[in-house]
Tab-separated table of N, CA and C in Angstrom:
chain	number	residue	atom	x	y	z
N	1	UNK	N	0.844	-1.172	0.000
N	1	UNK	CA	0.000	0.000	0.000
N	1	UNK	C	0.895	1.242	0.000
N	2	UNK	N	0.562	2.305	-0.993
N	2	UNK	CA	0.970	3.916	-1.039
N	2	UNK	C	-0.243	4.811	0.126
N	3	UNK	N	1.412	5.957	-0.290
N	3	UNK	CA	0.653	6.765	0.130
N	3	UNK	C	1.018	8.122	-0.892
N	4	UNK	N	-0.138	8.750	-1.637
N	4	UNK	CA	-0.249	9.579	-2.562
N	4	UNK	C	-0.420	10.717	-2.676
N	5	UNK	N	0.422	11.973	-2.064
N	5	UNK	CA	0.560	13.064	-1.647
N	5	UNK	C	-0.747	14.140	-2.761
N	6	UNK	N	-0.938	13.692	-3.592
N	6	UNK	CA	-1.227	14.829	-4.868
N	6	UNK	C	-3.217	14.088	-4.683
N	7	UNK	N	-3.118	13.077	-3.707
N	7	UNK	CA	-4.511	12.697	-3.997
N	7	UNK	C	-5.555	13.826	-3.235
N	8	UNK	N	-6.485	14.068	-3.242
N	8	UNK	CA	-7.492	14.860	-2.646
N	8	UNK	C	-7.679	14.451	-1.515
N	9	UNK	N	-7.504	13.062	-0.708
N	9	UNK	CA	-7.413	12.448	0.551
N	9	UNK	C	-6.293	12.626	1.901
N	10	UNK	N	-6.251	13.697	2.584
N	10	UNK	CA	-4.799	14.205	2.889
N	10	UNK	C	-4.411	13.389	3.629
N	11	UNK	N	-2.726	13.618	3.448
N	11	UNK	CA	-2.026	11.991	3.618
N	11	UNK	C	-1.942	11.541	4.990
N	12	UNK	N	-2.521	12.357	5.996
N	12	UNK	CA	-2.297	11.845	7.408
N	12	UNK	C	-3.982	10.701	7.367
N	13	UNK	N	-4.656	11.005	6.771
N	13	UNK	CA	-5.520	10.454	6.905
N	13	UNK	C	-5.643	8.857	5.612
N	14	UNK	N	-4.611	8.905	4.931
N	14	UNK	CA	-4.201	7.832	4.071
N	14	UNK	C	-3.793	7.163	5.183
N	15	UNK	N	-2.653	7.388	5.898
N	15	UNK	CA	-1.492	6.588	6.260
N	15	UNK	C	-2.791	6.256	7.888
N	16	UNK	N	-3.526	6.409	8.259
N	16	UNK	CA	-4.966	6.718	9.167
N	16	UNK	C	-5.353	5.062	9.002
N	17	UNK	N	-5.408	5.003	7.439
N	17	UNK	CA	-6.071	4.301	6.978
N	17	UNK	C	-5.443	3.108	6.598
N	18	UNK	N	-3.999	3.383	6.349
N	18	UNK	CA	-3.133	2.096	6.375
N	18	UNK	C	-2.889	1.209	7.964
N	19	UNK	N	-2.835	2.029	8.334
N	19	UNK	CA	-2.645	1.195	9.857
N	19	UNK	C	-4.034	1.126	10.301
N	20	UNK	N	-5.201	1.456	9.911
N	20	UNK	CA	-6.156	0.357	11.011
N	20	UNK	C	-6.365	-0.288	9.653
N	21	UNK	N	-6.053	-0.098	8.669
N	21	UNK	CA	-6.421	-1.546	7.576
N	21	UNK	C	-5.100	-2.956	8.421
N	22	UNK	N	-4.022	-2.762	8.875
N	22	UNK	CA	-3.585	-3.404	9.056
N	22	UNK	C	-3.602	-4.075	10.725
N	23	UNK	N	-4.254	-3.398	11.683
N	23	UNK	CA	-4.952	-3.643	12.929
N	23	UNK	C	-6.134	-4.388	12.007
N	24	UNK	N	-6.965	-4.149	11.647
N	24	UNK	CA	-8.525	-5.041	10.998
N	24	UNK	C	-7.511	-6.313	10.867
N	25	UNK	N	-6.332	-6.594	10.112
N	25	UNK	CA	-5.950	-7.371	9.136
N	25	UNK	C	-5.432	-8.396	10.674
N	26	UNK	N	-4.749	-7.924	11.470
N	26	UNK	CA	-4.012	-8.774	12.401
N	26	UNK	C	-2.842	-8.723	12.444
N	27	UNK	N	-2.089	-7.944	11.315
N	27	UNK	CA	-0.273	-7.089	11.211
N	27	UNK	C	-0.369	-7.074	12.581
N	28	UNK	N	-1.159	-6.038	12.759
N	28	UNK	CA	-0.985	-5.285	14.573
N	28	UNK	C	-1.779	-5.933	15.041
N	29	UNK	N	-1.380	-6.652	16.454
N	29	UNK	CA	-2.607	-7.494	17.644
N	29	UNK	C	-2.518	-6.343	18.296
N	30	UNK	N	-3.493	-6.857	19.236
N	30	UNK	CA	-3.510	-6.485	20.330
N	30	UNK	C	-2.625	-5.985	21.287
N	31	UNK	N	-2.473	-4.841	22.083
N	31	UNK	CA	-0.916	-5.324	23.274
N	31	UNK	C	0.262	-4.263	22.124
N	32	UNK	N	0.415	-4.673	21.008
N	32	UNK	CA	1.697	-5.104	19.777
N	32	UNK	C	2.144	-3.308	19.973
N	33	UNK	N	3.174	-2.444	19.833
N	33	UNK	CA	3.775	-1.299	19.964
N	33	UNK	C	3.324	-1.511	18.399
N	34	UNK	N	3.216	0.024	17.743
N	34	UNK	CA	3.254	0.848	16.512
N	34	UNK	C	4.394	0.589	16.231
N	35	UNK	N	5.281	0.605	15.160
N	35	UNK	CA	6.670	1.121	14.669
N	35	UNK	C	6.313	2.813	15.161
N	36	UNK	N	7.585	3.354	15.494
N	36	UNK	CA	8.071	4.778	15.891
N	36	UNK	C	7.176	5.546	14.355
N	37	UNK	N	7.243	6.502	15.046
N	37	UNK	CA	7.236	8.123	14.181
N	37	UNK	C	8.231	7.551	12.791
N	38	UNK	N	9.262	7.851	13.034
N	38	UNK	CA	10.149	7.992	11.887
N	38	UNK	C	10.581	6.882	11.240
N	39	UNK	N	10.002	5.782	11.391
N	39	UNK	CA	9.675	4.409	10.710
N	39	UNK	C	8.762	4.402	9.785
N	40	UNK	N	7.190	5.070	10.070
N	40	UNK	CA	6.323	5.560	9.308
N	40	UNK	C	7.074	6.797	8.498
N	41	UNK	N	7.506	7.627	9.266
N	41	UNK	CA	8.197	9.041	7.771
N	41	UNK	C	9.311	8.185	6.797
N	42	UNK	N	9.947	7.273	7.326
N	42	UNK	CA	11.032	6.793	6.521
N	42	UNK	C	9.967	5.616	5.341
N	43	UNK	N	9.207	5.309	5.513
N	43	UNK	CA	8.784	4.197	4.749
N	43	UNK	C	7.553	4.717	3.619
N	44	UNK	N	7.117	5.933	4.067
N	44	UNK	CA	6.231	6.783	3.059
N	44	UNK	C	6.671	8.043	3.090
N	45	UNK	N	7.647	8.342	3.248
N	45	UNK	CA	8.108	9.665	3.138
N	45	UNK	C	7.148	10.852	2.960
N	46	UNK	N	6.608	10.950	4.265
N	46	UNK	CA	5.688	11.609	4.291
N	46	UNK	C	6.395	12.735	5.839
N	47	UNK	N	5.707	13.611	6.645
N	47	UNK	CA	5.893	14.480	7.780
N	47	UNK	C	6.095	13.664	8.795
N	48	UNK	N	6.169	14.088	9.855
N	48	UNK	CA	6.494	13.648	10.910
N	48	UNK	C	5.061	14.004	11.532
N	49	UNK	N	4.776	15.629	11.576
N	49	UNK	CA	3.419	16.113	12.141
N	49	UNK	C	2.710	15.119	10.890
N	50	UNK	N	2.315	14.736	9.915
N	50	UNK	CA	0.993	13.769	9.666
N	50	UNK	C	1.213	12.487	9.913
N	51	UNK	N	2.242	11.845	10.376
N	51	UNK	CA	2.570	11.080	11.237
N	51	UNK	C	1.638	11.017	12.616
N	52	UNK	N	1.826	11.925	13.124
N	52	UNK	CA	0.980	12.174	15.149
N	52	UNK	C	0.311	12.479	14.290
N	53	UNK	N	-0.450	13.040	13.337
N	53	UNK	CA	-1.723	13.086	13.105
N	53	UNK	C	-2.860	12.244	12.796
N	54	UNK	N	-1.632	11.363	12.029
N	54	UNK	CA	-2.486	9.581	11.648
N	54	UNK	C	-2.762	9.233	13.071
N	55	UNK	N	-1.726	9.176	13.498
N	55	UNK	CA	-2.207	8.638	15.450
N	55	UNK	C	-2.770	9.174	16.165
N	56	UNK	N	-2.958	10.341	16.088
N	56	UNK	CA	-4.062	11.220	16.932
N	56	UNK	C	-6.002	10.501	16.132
N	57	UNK	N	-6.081	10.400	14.686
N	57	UNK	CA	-7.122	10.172	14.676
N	57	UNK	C	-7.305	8.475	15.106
N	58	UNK	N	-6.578	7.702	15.069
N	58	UNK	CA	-6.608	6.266	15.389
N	58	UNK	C	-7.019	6.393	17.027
N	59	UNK	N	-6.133	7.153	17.571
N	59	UNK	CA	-6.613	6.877	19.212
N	59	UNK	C	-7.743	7.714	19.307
N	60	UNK	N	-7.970	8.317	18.731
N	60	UNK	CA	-9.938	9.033	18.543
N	60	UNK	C	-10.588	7.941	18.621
N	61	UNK	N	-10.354	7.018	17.805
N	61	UNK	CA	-11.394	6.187	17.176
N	61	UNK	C	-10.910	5.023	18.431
N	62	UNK	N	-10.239	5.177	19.143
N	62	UNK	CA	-10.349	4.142	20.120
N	62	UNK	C	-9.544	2.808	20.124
N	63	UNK	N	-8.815	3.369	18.595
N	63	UNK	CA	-7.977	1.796	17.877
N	63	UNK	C	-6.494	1.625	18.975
N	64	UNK	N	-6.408	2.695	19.064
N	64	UNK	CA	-4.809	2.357	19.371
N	64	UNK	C	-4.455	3.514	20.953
N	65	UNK	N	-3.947	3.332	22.437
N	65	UNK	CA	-3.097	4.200	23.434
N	65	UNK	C	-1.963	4.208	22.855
N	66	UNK	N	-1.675	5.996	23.178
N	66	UNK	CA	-0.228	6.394	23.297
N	66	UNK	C	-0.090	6.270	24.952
N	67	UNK	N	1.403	5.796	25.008
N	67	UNK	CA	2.122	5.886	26.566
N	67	UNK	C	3.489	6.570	26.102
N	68	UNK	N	3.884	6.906	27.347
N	68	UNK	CA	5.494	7.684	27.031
N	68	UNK	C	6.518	7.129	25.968
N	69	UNK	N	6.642	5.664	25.673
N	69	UNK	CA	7.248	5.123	24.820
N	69	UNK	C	6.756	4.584	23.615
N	70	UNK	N	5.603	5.370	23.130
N	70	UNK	CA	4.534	4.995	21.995
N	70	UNK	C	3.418	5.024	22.088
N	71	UNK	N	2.772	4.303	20.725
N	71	UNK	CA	1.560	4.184	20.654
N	71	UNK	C	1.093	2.555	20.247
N	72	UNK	N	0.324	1.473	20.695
N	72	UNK	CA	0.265	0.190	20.881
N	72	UNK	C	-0.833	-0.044	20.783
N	73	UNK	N	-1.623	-1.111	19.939
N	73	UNK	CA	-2.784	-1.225	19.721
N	73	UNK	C	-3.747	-1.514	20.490
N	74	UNK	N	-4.466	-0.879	21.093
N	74	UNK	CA	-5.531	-0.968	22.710
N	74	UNK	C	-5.963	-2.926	22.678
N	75	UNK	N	-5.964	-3.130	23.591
N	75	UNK	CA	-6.551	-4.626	24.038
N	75	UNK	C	-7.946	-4.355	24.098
N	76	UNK	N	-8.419	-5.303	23.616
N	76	UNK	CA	-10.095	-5.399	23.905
N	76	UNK	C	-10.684	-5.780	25.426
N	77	UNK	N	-11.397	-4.198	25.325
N	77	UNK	CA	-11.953	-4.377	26.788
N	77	UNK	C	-11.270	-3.203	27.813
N	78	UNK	N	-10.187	-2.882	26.885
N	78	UNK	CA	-9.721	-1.680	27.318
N	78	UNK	C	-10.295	-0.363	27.611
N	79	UNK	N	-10.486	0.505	28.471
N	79	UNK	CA	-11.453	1.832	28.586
N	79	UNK	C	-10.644	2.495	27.983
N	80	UNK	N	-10.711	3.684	26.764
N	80	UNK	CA	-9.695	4.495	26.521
N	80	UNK	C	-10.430	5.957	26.832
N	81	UNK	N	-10.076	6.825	27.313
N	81	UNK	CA	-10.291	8.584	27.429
N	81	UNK	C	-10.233	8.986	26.150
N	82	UNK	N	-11.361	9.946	25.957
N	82	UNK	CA	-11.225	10.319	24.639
N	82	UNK	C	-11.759	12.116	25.023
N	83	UNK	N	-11.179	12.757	24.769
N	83	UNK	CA	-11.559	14.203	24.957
N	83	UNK	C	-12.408	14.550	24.269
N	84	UNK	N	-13.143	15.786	24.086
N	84	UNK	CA	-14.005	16.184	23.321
N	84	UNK	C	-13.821	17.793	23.263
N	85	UNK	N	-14.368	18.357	22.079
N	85	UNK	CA	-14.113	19.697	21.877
N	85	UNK	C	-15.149	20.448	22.837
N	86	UNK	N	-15.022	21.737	23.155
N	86	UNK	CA	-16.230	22.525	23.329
N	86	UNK	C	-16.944	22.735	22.061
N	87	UNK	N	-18.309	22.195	22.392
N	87	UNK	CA	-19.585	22.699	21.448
N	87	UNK	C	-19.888	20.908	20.612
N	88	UNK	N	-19.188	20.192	21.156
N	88	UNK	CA	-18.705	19.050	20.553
N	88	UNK	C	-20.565	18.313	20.864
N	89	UNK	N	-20.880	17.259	20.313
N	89	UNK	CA	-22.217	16.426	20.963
N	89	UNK	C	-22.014	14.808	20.804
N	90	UNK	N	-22.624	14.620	21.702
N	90	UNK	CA	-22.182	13.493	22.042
N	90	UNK	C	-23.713	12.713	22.285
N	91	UNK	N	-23.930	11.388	21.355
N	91	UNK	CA	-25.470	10.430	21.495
N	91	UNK	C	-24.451	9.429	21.535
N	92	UNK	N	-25.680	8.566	21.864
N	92	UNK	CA	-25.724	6.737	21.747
N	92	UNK	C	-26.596	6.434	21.225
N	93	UNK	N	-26.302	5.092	20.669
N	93	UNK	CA	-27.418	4.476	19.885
N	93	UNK	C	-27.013	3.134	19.385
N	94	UNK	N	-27.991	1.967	19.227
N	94	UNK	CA	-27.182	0.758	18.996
N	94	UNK	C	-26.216	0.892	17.280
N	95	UNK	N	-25.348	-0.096	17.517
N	95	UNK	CA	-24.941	0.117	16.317
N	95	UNK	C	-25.510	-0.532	15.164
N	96	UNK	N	-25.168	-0.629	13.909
N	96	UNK	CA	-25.321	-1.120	12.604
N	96	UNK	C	-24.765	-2.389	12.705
N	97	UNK	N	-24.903	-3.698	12.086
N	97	UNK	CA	-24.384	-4.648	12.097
N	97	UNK	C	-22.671	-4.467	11.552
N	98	UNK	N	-22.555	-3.595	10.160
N	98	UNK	CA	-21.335	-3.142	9.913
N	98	UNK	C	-20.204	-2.765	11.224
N	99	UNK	N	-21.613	-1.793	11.824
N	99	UNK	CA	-20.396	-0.877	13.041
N	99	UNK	C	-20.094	-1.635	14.016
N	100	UNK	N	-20.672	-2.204	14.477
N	100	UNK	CA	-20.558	-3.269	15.493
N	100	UNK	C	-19.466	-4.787	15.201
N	101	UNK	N	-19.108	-4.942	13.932
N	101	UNK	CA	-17.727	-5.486	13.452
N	101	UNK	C	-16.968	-4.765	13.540
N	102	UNK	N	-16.929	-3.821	12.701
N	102	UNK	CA	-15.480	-2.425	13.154
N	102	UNK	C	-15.429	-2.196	14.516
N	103	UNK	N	-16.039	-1.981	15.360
N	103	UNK	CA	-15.595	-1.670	16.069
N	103	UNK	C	-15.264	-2.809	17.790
N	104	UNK	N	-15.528	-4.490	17.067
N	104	UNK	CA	-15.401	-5.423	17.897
N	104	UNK	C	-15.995	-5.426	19.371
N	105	UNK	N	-17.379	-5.174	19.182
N	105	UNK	CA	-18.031	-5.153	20.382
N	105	UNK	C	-19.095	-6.328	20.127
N	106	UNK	N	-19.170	-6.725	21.515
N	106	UNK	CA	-21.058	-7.630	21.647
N	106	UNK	C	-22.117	-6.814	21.517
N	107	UNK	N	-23.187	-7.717	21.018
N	107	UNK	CA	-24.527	-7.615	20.206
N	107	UNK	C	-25.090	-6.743	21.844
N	108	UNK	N	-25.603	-6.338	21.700
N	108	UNK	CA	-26.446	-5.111	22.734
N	108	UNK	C	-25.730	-4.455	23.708
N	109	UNK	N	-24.235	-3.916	23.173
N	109	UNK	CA	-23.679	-2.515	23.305
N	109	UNK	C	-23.690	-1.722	22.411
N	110	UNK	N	-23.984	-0.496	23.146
N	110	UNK	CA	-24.628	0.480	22.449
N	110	UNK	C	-22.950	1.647	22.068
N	111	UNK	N	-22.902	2.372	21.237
N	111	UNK	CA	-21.773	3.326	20.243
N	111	UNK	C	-21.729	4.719	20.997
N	112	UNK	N	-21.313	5.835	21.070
N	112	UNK	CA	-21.350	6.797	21.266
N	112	UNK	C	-20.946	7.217	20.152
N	113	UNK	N	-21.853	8.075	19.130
N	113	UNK	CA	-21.649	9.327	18.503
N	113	UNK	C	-21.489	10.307	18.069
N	114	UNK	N	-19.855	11.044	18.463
N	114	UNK	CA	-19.147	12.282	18.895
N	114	UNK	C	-18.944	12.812	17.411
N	115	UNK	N	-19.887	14.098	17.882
N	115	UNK	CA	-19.823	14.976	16.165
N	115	UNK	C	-18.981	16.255	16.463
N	116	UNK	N	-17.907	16.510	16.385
N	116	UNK	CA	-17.120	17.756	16.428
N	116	UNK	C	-17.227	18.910	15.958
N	117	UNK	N	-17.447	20.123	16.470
N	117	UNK	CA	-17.679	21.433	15.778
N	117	UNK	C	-17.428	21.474	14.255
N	118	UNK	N	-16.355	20.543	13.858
N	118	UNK	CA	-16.007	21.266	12.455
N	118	UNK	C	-16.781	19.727	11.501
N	119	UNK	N	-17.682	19.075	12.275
N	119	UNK	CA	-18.196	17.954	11.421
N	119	UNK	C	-17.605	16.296	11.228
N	120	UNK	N	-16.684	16.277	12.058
N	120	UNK	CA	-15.869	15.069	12.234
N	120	UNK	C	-16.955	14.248	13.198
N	121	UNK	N	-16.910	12.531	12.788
N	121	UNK	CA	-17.751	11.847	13.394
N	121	UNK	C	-16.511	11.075	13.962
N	122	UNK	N	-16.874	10.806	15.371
N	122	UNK	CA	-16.423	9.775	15.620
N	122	UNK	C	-17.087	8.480	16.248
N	123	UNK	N	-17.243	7.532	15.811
N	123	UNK	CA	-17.989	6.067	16.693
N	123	UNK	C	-17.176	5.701	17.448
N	124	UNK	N	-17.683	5.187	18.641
N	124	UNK	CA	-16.624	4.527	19.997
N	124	UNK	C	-18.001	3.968	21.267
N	125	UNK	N	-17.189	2.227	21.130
N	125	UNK	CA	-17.849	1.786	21.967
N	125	UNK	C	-18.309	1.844	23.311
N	126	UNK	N	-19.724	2.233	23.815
N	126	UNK	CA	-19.625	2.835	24.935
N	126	UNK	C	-19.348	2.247	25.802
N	127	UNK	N	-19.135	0.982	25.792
N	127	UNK	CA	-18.628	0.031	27.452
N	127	UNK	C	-17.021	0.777	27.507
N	128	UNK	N	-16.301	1.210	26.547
N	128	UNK	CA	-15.185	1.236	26.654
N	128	UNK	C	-14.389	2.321	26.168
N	129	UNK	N	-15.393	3.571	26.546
N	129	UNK	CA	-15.475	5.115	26.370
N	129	UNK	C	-15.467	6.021	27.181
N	130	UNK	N	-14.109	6.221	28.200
N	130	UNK	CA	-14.824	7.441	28.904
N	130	UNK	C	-14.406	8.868	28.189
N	131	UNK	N	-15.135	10.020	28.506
N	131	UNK	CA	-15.768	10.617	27.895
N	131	UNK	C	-15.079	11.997	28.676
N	132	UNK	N	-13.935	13.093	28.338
N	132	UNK	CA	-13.405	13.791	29.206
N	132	UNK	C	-13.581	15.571	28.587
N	133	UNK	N	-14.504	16.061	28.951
N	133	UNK	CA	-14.415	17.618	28.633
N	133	UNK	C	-13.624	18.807	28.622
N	134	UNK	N	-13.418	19.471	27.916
N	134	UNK	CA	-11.988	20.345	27.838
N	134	UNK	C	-12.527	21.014	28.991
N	135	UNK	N	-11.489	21.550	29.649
N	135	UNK	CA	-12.201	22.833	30.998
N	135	UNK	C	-12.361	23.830	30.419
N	136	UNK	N	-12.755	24.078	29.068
N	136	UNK	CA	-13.402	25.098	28.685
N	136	UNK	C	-15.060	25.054	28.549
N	137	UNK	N	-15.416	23.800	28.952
N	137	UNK	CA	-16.575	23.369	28.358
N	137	UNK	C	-17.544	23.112	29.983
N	138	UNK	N	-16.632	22.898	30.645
N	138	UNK	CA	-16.860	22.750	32.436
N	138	UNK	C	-17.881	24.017	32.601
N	139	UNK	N	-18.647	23.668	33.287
N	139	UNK	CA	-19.319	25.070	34.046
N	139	UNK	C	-19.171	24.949	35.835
């Protein structure tokens, strides 16, 4: 798999898409460390910032924790923190048979559906979602 700088798809969100195609696939288990930052820039010669950017949207989506020495593909069953913007909204609702494969949960857990000021969706299973407000958003 490429990654195609000139495509209309910007490349942090290609390379987004190469690594949870390869988490879906089983490359990456569970537990398993990411290759570094500059393993990904050296192998698609791409930024370093759309690098943490591919990984910033993966741990959105709940796929993957960063710890001080990386980022490692979350274990199932894992709770991950996921921040949210101010003005951000946040539902539940059961999932789709589709969503509920992507996102490796049992049949009657329900999704949280985080829509971001600027229109970004994110799905994340709610057994394994907590849910943390910027202190701008605190009253």
């Amino acid at each position: 798999m490429t990654i195609d700088p000139s495509a209309d798809r910007p490349v942090y969100k290609q390379l987004a898409d190469l690594i949870r195609a390869r988490i879906e696939a089983g490359e990456y288990r569970p537990g398993q460390r990411l290759p570094a930052e500059s393993d990904y820039v050296a192998e698609y010669g791409i930024s370093r910032d759309s690098v943490r950017r591919a990984i910033a949207v993966l741990r959105g989506e709940g796929l993957i924790v960063t710890e001080l020495r990386g980022s490692r593909v979350r274990e199932q069953g894992e709770a991950v923190t996921v921040s949210i913007a101010p003005g951000a909204q946040v539902t539940a609702r059961m999932p789709t048979e589709p969503e509920r494969r992507q996102l490796g949960i049992a049949e009657g857990v329900p999704i949280l559906v985080i829509t971001e000021p600027d229109g970004e969706v994110r799905k994340l299973p709610a057994d394994r979602t907590i849910i943390e407000a910027s202190k701008e958003q605190q009253s």
